[in-house]
Amino acid sequence: MNQGMREGQGNRVSTVLGRRLGGELNRLRTAAGKTQLQAAREISATATKIVKMESGWVPMRDPDIRVLCEFYGVTDSQAVSGLLDLARLDRERRKAKGWWRHIPTMGNLAEYVAMEDVAVRIRTWQLALIPGLLQTADYIRALGVSSDSWTHPDEIEVLVTSRIKRQSRLWDDKPLEFHAVLWEAALRQQIGGPDVMSGQLNHLLEMAKSS
């Protein structure tokens, strides 16, 4: 078993970054007119490993990426560096095992949060609700109470905590660039009553000032 396969053991889960990197390598291989079997031979692996790499199922080693780029005729050093940076970030994220994976109530939103966690920029527009990254705890709690998705108070508090945790992307070492356009209805709709909305609108003003 080669080193690449050993590194993949226990980490075989498709990730957002892995799929992005794998998709790019797939595009480069296709453009070069190479088969997965030919690519596998270049890195002394099996075609199955190439399939897993291109599907984002296994973390990728820098030497494999360099060899494949050379085999595919990629001569742009910046393009290669970009792929290596993406692979490094993917390996780091896999080791971190995103905090959202441990929250059972996250459900299908986990995939979105995974993408949000690595995003550089997000642009959104909302018709009826304040965007999640701009919601106050009271606003989130009011949404949870009015939804059929959560029936127990503890679940609602998990929702509040996880959504506030997501908002840390706006303030971390590499802050997310966030642009939001809100329809008037999102500002006028009474979620949780006047006091909750007053706090929410004041929070929006503060966030706008800090951007």
PDB file of C-alpha atoms in Angstrom:
ATOM      1  CA  MET A   1       0.000   0.000   0.000  1.00  0.00           C
ATOM      2  CA  ASN A   2       1.520   3.349  -0.960  1.00  0.00           C
ATOM      3  CA  GLN A   3       1.850   6.328   1.386  1.00  0.00           C
ATOM      4  CA  GLY A   4      -1.046   8.215  -0.215  1.00  0.00           C
ATOM      5  CA  MET A   5      -3.459   5.393   0.558  1.00  0.00           C
ATOM      6  CA  ARG A   6      -2.208   5.154   4.151  1.00  0.00           C
ATOM      7  CA  GLU A   7      -2.843   8.846   4.654  1.00  0.00           C
ATOM      8  CA  GLY A   8      -6.360   8.385   3.326  1.00  0.00           C
ATOM      9  CA  GLN A   9      -7.252   5.694   5.869  1.00  0.00           C
ATOM     10  CA  GLY A  10      -9.863   6.949   8.322  1.00  0.00           C
ATOM     11  CA  ASN A  11     -10.240  10.168   6.343  1.00  0.00           C
ATOM     12  CA  ARG A  12     -12.331   8.869   3.476  1.00  0.00           C
ATOM     13  CA  VAL A  13     -15.051  11.418   3.455  1.00  0.00           C
ATOM     14  CA  SER A  14     -15.927  13.698   0.596  1.00  0.00           C
ATOM     15  CA  THR A  15     -15.254  17.327   1.503  1.00  0.00           C
ATOM     16  CA  VAL A  16     -16.118  20.600  -0.175  1.00  0.00           C
ATOM     17  CA  LEU A  17     -12.460  21.499  -0.683  1.00  0.00           C
ATOM     18  CA  GLY A  18     -11.624  17.955  -1.748  1.00  0.00           C
ATOM     19  CA  ARG A  19     -14.319  17.973  -4.411  1.00  0.00           C
ATOM     20  CA  ARG A  20     -13.198  21.360  -5.642  1.00  0.00           C
ATOM     21  CA  LEU A  21      -9.581  20.219  -5.907  1.00  0.00           C
ATOM     22  CA  GLY A  22     -10.567  16.885  -7.425  1.00  0.00           C
ATOM     23  CA  GLY A  23     -12.809  18.582  -9.958  1.00  0.00           C
ATOM     24  CA  GLU A  24      -9.966  20.830 -11.039  1.00  0.00           C
ATOM     25  CA  LEU A  25      -7.588  17.884 -11.479  1.00  0.00           C
ATOM     26  CA  ASN A  26     -10.285  16.060 -13.426  1.00  0.00           C
ATOM     27  CA  ARG A  27     -10.650  19.091 -15.706  1.00  0.00           C
ATOM     28  CA  LEU A  28      -6.898  19.290 -16.262  1.00  0.00           C
ATOM     29  CA  ARG A  29      -6.637  15.559 -16.978  1.00  0.00           C
ATOM     30  CA  THR A  30      -9.516  15.670 -19.447  1.00  0.00           C
ATOM     31  CA  ALA A  31      -8.076  18.714 -21.202  1.00  0.00           C
ATOM     32  CA  ALA A  32      -4.738  16.912 -21.525  1.00  0.00           C
ATOM     33  CA  GLY A  33      -6.445  13.864 -23.069  1.00  0.00           C
ATOM     34  CA  LYS A  34      -5.193  11.506 -20.344  1.00  0.00           C
ATOM     35  CA  THR A  35      -7.065   8.592 -18.790  1.00  0.00           C
ATOM     36  CA  GLN A  36      -7.388   7.858 -15.095  1.00  0.00           C
ATOM     37  CA  LEU A  37      -5.278   4.737 -15.570  1.00  0.00           C
ATOM     38  CA  GLN A  38      -2.483   6.755 -17.183  1.00  0.00           C
ATOM     39  CA  ALA A  39      -2.626   9.280 -14.357  1.00  0.00           C
ATOM     40  CA  ALA A  40      -2.502   6.500 -11.780  1.00  0.00           C
ATOM     41  CA  ARG A  41       0.636   5.036 -13.332  1.00  0.00           C
ATOM     42  CA  GLU A  42       2.391   8.410 -13.042  1.00  0.00           C
ATOM     43  CA  ILE A  43       2.000   8.399  -9.254  1.00  0.00           C
ATOM     44  CA  SER A  44       2.430   4.613  -8.855  1.00  0.00           C
ATOM     45  CA  ALA A  45      -1.149   4.125  -7.751  1.00  0.00           C
ATOM     46  CA  THR A  46      -4.334   2.473  -8.993  1.00  0.00           C
ATOM     47  CA  ALA A  47      -7.035   3.987 -11.133  1.00  0.00           C
ATOM     48  CA  THR A  48      -9.311   3.612  -8.116  1.00  0.00           C
ATOM     49  CA  LYS A  49      -7.194   6.085  -6.201  1.00  0.00           C
ATOM     50  CA  ILE A  50      -7.466   8.624  -9.023  1.00  0.00           C
ATOM     51  CA  VAL A  51     -11.239   8.183  -8.954  1.00  0.00           C
ATOM     52  CA  LYS A  52     -11.248   8.857  -5.208  1.00  0.00           C
ATOM     53  CA  MET A  53      -8.943  11.862  -5.603  1.00  0.00           C
ATOM     54  CA  GLU A  54     -11.087  13.394  -8.324  1.00  0.00           C
ATOM     55  CA  SER A  55     -14.211  12.775  -6.235  1.00  0.00           C
ATOM     56  CA  GLY A  56     -12.724  14.439  -3.167  1.00  0.00           C
ATOM     57  CA  TRP A  57     -12.773  11.273  -1.062  1.00  0.00           C
ATOM     58  CA  VAL A  58      -9.125  11.225   0.011  1.00  0.00           C
ATOM     59  CA  PRO A  59      -6.658  13.945   1.036  1.00  0.00           C
ATOM     60  CA  MET A  60      -4.011  14.604  -1.625  1.00  0.00           C
ATOM     61  CA  ARG A  61      -0.251  14.647  -1.195  1.00  0.00           C
ATOM     62  CA  ASP A  62       1.747  17.534  -2.611  1.00  0.00           C
ATOM     63  CA  PRO A  63       4.137  15.242  -4.582  1.00  0.00           C
ATOM     64  CA  ASP A  64       1.167  13.575  -6.319  1.00  0.00           C
ATOM     65  CA  ILE A  65      -0.293  16.934  -7.296  1.00  0.00           C
ATOM     66  CA  ARG A  66       3.041  18.151  -8.696  1.00  0.00           C
ATOM     67  CA  VAL A  67       3.550  14.959 -10.703  1.00  0.00           C
ATOM     68  CA  LEU A  68       0.020  15.057 -12.096  1.00  0.00           C
ATOM     69  CA  CYS A  69       0.292  18.734 -13.024  1.00  0.00           C
ATOM     70  CA  GLU A  70       3.501  18.053 -14.917  1.00  0.00           C
ATOM     71  CA  PHE A  71       1.895  15.039 -16.608  1.00  0.00           C
ATOM     72  CA  TYR A  72      -1.098  17.182 -17.615  1.00  0.00           C
ATOM     73  CA  GLY A  73       1.173  19.860 -19.053  1.00  0.00           C
ATOM     74  CA  VAL A  74       0.386  22.535 -16.472  1.00  0.00           C
ATOM     75  CA  THR A  75       3.258  25.016 -16.692  1.00  0.00           C
ATOM     76  CA  ASP A  76       1.735  27.935 -14.776  1.00  0.00           C
ATOM     77  CA  SER A  77       3.509  27.932 -11.392  1.00  0.00           C
ATOM     78  CA  GLN A  78       0.745  30.022  -9.831  1.00  0.00           C
ATOM     79  CA  ALA A  79      -1.879  27.512 -10.930  1.00  0.00           C
ATOM     80  CA  VAL A  80       0.116  24.678  -9.364  1.00  0.00           C
ATOM     81  CA  SER A  81       0.633  26.693  -6.167  1.00  0.00           C
ATOM     82  CA  GLY A  82      -3.096  27.326  -6.005  1.00  0.00           C
ATOM     83  CA  LEU A  83      -3.808  23.595  -6.143  1.00  0.00           C
ATOM     84  CA  LEU A  84      -1.188  22.897  -3.468  1.00  0.00           C
ATOM     85  CA  ASP A  85      -2.696  25.556  -1.201  1.00  0.00           C
ATOM     86  CA  LEU A  86      -6.138  24.050  -1.712  1.00  0.00           C
ATOM     87  CA  ALA A  87      -4.820  20.579  -0.858  1.00  0.00           C
ATOM     88  CA  ARG A  88      -3.101  21.880   2.280  1.00  0.00           C
ATOM     89  CA  LEU A  89      -6.256  23.631   3.446  1.00  0.00           C
ATOM     90  CA  ASP A  90      -8.297  20.493   2.749  1.00  0.00           C
ATOM     91  CA  ARG A  91      -5.935  18.379   4.855  1.00  0.00           C
ATOM     92  CA  GLU A  92      -6.148  20.893   7.690  1.00  0.00           C
ATOM     93  CA  ARG A  93      -9.942  20.958   7.558  1.00  0.00           C
ATOM     94  CA  ARG A  94     -10.130  17.153   7.557  1.00  0.00           C
ATOM     95  CA  LYS A  95      -7.990  16.990  10.690  1.00  0.00           C
ATOM     96  CA  ALA A  96     -10.103  19.651  12.358  1.00  0.00           C
ATOM     97  CA  LYS A  97     -13.246  17.634  11.544  1.00  0.00           C
ATOM     98  CA  GLY A  98     -15.435  20.768  11.413  1.00  0.00           C
ATOM     99  CA  TRP A  99     -17.290  21.627  14.612  1.00  0.00           C
ATOM    100  CA  TRP A 100     -20.616  21.429  12.752  1.00  0.00           C
ATOM    101  CA  ARG A 101     -20.265  17.671  12.244  1.00  0.00           C
ATOM    102  CA  HIS A 102     -20.837  17.099  15.941  1.00  0.00           C
ATOM    103  CA  ILE A 103     -24.204  18.877  16.011  1.00  0.00           C
ATOM    104  CA  PRO A 104     -27.006  16.370  15.265  1.00  0.00           C
ATOM    105  CA  THR A 105     -29.593  19.086  14.602  1.00  0.00           C
ATOM    106  CA  MET A 106     -27.458  20.565  11.814  1.00  0.00           C
ATOM    107  CA  GLY A 107     -28.894  18.065   9.308  1.00  0.00           C
ATOM    108  CA  ASN A 108     -28.628  19.009   5.649  1.00  0.00           C
ATOM    109  CA  LEU A 109     -27.301  22.436   6.618  1.00  0.00           C
ATOM    110  CA  ALA A 110     -23.949  20.869   7.509  1.00  0.00           C
ATOM    111  CA  GLU A 111     -22.872  20.829   3.857  1.00  0.00           C
ATOM    112  CA  TYR A 112     -23.659  24.529   3.505  1.00  0.00           C
ATOM    113  CA  VAL A 113     -21.820  25.384   6.737  1.00  0.00           C
ATOM    114  CA  ALA A 114     -18.791  23.453   5.474  1.00  0.00           C
ATOM    115  CA  MET A 115     -18.719  25.643   2.367  1.00  0.00           C
ATOM    116  CA  GLU A 116     -19.359  28.762   4.435  1.00  0.00           C
ATOM    117  CA  ASP A 117     -16.415  27.871   6.669  1.00  0.00           C
ATOM    118  CA  VAL A 118     -13.939  27.987   3.783  1.00  0.00           C
ATOM    119  CA  ALA A 119     -15.565  30.754   1.748  1.00  0.00           C
ATOM    120  CA  VAL A 120     -13.726  33.991   1.075  1.00  0.00           C
ATOM    121  CA  ARG A 121     -16.795  35.951   0.033  1.00  0.00           C
ATOM    122  CA  ILE A 122     -20.542  35.457   0.375  1.00  0.00           C
ATOM    123  CA  ARG A 123     -23.237  37.479  -1.339  1.00  0.00           C
ATOM    124  CA  THR A 124     -26.854  36.919  -0.422  1.00  0.00           C
ATOM    125  CA  TRP A 125     -30.284  38.472  -0.754  1.00  0.00           C
ATOM    126  CA  GLN A 126     -33.243  37.761   1.491  1.00  0.00           C
ATOM    127  CA  LEU A 127     -36.935  38.363   0.959  1.00  0.00           C
ATOM    128  CA  ALA A 128     -38.458  37.591   4.351  1.00  0.00           C
ATOM    129  CA  LEU A 129     -35.761  36.906   6.967  1.00  0.00           C
ATOM    130  CA  ILE A 130     -32.532  38.438   8.214  1.00  0.00           C
ATOM    131  CA  PRO A 131     -29.532  36.405   6.940  1.00  0.00           C
ATOM    132  CA  GLY A 132     -28.275  33.859   9.455  1.00  0.00           C
ATOM    133  CA  LEU A 133     -24.863  35.508   9.789  1.00  0.00           C
ATOM    134  CA  LEU A 134     -26.541  38.739  10.893  1.00  0.00           C
ATOM    135  CA  GLN A 135     -29.179  37.355  13.255  1.00  0.00           C
ATOM    136  CA  THR A 136     -29.165  38.083  16.983  1.00  0.00           C
ATOM    137  CA  ALA A 137     -29.562  35.286  19.511  1.00  0.00           C
ATOM    138  CA  ASP A 138     -33.107  36.420  20.378  1.00  0.00           C
ATOM    139  CA  TYR A 139     -34.078  36.520  16.700  1.00  0.00           C
ATOM    140  CA  ILE A 140     -32.692  33.008  16.149  1.00  0.00           C
ATOM    141  CA  ARG A 141     -34.481  31.753  19.243  1.00  0.00           C
ATOM    142  CA  ALA A 142     -37.787  33.234  18.052  1.00  0.00           C
ATOM    143  CA  LEU A 143     -37.373  31.503  14.698  1.00  0.00           C
ATOM    144  CA  GLY A 144     -36.715  28.217  16.454  1.00  0.00           C
ATOM    145  CA  VAL A 145     -39.803  28.521  18.627  1.00  0.00           C
ATOM    146  CA  SER A 146     -42.019  29.214  15.614  1.00  0.00           C
ATOM    147  CA  SER A 147     -40.621  26.310  13.564  1.00  0.00           C
ATOM    148  CA  ASP A 148     -41.839  22.705  13.554  1.00  0.00           C
ATOM    149  CA  SER A 149     -38.262  21.517  13.032  1.00  0.00           C
ATOM    150  CA  TRP A 150     -37.366  21.883  16.711  1.00  0.00           C
ATOM    151  CA  THR A 151     -39.749  20.704  19.426  1.00  0.00           C
ATOM    152  CA  HIS A 152     -37.518  20.766  22.497  1.00  0.00           C
ATOM    153  CA  PRO A 153     -36.024  23.901  24.119  1.00  0.00           C
ATOM    154  CA  ASP A 154     -32.567  22.278  24.229  1.00  0.00           C
ATOM    155  CA  GLU A 155     -32.641  21.799  20.448  1.00  0.00           C
ATOM    156  CA  ILE A 156     -33.492  25.461  19.980  1.00  0.00           C
ATOM    157  CA  GLU A 157     -30.565  26.503  22.173  1.00  0.00           C
ATOM    158  CA  VAL A 158     -28.266  24.282  20.103  1.00  0.00           C
ATOM    159  CA  LEU A 159     -29.588  26.105  17.033  1.00  0.00           C
ATOM    160  CA  VAL A 160     -28.819  29.463  18.645  1.00  0.00           C
ATOM    161  CA  THR A 161     -25.315  28.436  19.709  1.00  0.00           C
ATOM    162  CA  SER A 162     -24.405  26.922  16.336  1.00  0.00           C
ATOM    163  CA  ARG A 163     -25.656  29.910  14.365  1.00  0.00           C
ATOM    164  CA  ILE A 164     -23.763  32.350  16.584  1.00  0.00           C
ATOM    165  CA  LYS A 165     -20.701  30.128  16.130  1.00  0.00           C
ATOM    166  CA  ARG A 166     -21.057  30.480  12.356  1.00  0.00           C
ATOM    167  CA  GLN A 167     -20.973  34.254  12.736  1.00  0.00           C
ATOM    168  CA  SER A 168     -17.393  34.051  14.007  1.00  0.00           C
ATOM    169  CA  ARG A 169     -16.358  33.849  10.334  1.00  0.00           C
ATOM    170  CA  LEU A 170     -17.045  37.578  10.186  1.00  0.00           C
ATOM    171  CA  TRP A 171     -14.371  38.242  12.813  1.00  0.00           C
ATOM    172  CA  ASP A 172     -11.744  35.500  12.562  1.00  0.00           C
ATOM    173  CA  ASP A 173      -8.130  35.838  11.367  1.00  0.00           C
ATOM    174  CA  LYS A 174      -9.287  35.885   7.754  1.00  0.00           C
ATOM    175  CA  PRO A 175     -12.695  37.586   7.959  1.00  0.00           C
ATOM    176  CA  LEU A 176     -15.369  36.563   5.513  1.00  0.00           C
ATOM    177  CA  GLU A 177     -16.338  39.280   3.035  1.00  0.00           C
ATOM    178  CA  PHE A 178     -20.111  39.370   3.441  1.00  0.00           C
ATOM    179  CA  HIS A 179     -22.602  41.301   1.287  1.00  0.00           C
ATOM    180  CA  ALA A 180     -26.346  41.132   2.018  1.00  0.00           C
ATOM    181  CA  VAL A 181     -29.308  42.743   0.283  1.00  0.00           C
ATOM    182  CA  LEU A 182     -32.528  42.688   2.310  1.00  0.00           C
ATOM    183  CA  TRP A 183     -36.045  43.139   0.993  1.00  0.00           C
ATOM    184  CA  GLU A 184     -38.173  45.540   3.002  1.00  0.00           C
ATOM    185  CA  ALA A 185     -40.338  42.655   4.217  1.00  0.00           C
ATOM    186  CA  ALA A 186     -37.363  41.159   6.061  1.00  0.00           C
ATOM    187  CA  LEU A 187     -37.073  44.352   8.092  1.00  0.00           C
ATOM    188  CA  ARG A 188     -40.792  44.814   8.739  1.00  0.00           C
ATOM    189  CA  GLN A 189     -41.760  41.242   9.591  1.00  0.00           C
ATOM    190  CA  GLN A 190     -42.235  40.900  13.357  1.00  0.00           C
ATOM    191  CA  ILE A 191     -40.112  37.937  14.410  1.00  0.00           C
ATOM    192  CA  GLY A 192     -40.414  37.476  18.174  1.00  0.00           C
ATOM    193  CA  GLY A 193     -42.187  40.765  18.736  1.00  0.00           C
ATOM    194  CA  PRO A 194     -41.166  44.464  18.881  1.00  0.00           C
ATOM    195  CA  ASP A 195     -38.365  44.075  21.438  1.00  0.00           C
ATOM    196  CA  VAL A 196     -36.671  41.275  19.499  1.00  0.00           C
ATOM    197  CA  MET A 197     -36.956  43.195  16.235  1.00  0.00           C
ATOM    198  CA  SER A 198     -35.666  46.388  17.829  1.00  0.00           C
ATOM    199  CA  GLY A 199     -32.559  44.552  18.989  1.00  0.00           C
ATOM    200  CA  GLN A 200     -32.182  42.891  15.602  1.00  0.00           C
ATOM    201  CA  LEU A 201     -32.441  46.161  13.666  1.00  0.00           C
ATOM    202  CA  ASN A 202     -29.951  47.853  15.989  1.00  0.00           C
ATOM    203  CA  HIS A 203     -27.591  44.940  15.417  1.00  0.00           C
ATOM    204  CA  LEU A 204     -27.920  45.377  11.640  1.00  0.00           C
ATOM    205  CA  LEU A 205     -27.024  49.047  11.999  1.00  0.00           C
ATOM    206  CA  GLU A 206     -23.934  48.199  14.045  1.00  0.00           C
ATOM    207  CA  MET A 207     -22.857  45.557  11.550  1.00  0.00           C
ATOM    208  CA  ALA A 208     -23.314  47.987   8.663  1.00  0.00           C
ATOM    209  CA  LYS A 209     -21.148  50.546  10.437  1.00  0.00           C
ATOM    210  CA  SER A 210     -18.384  48.028  11.107  1.00  0.00           C
ATOM    211  CA  SER A 211     -18.192  46.807   7.498  1.00  0.00           C
TER     212      SER A 211
END
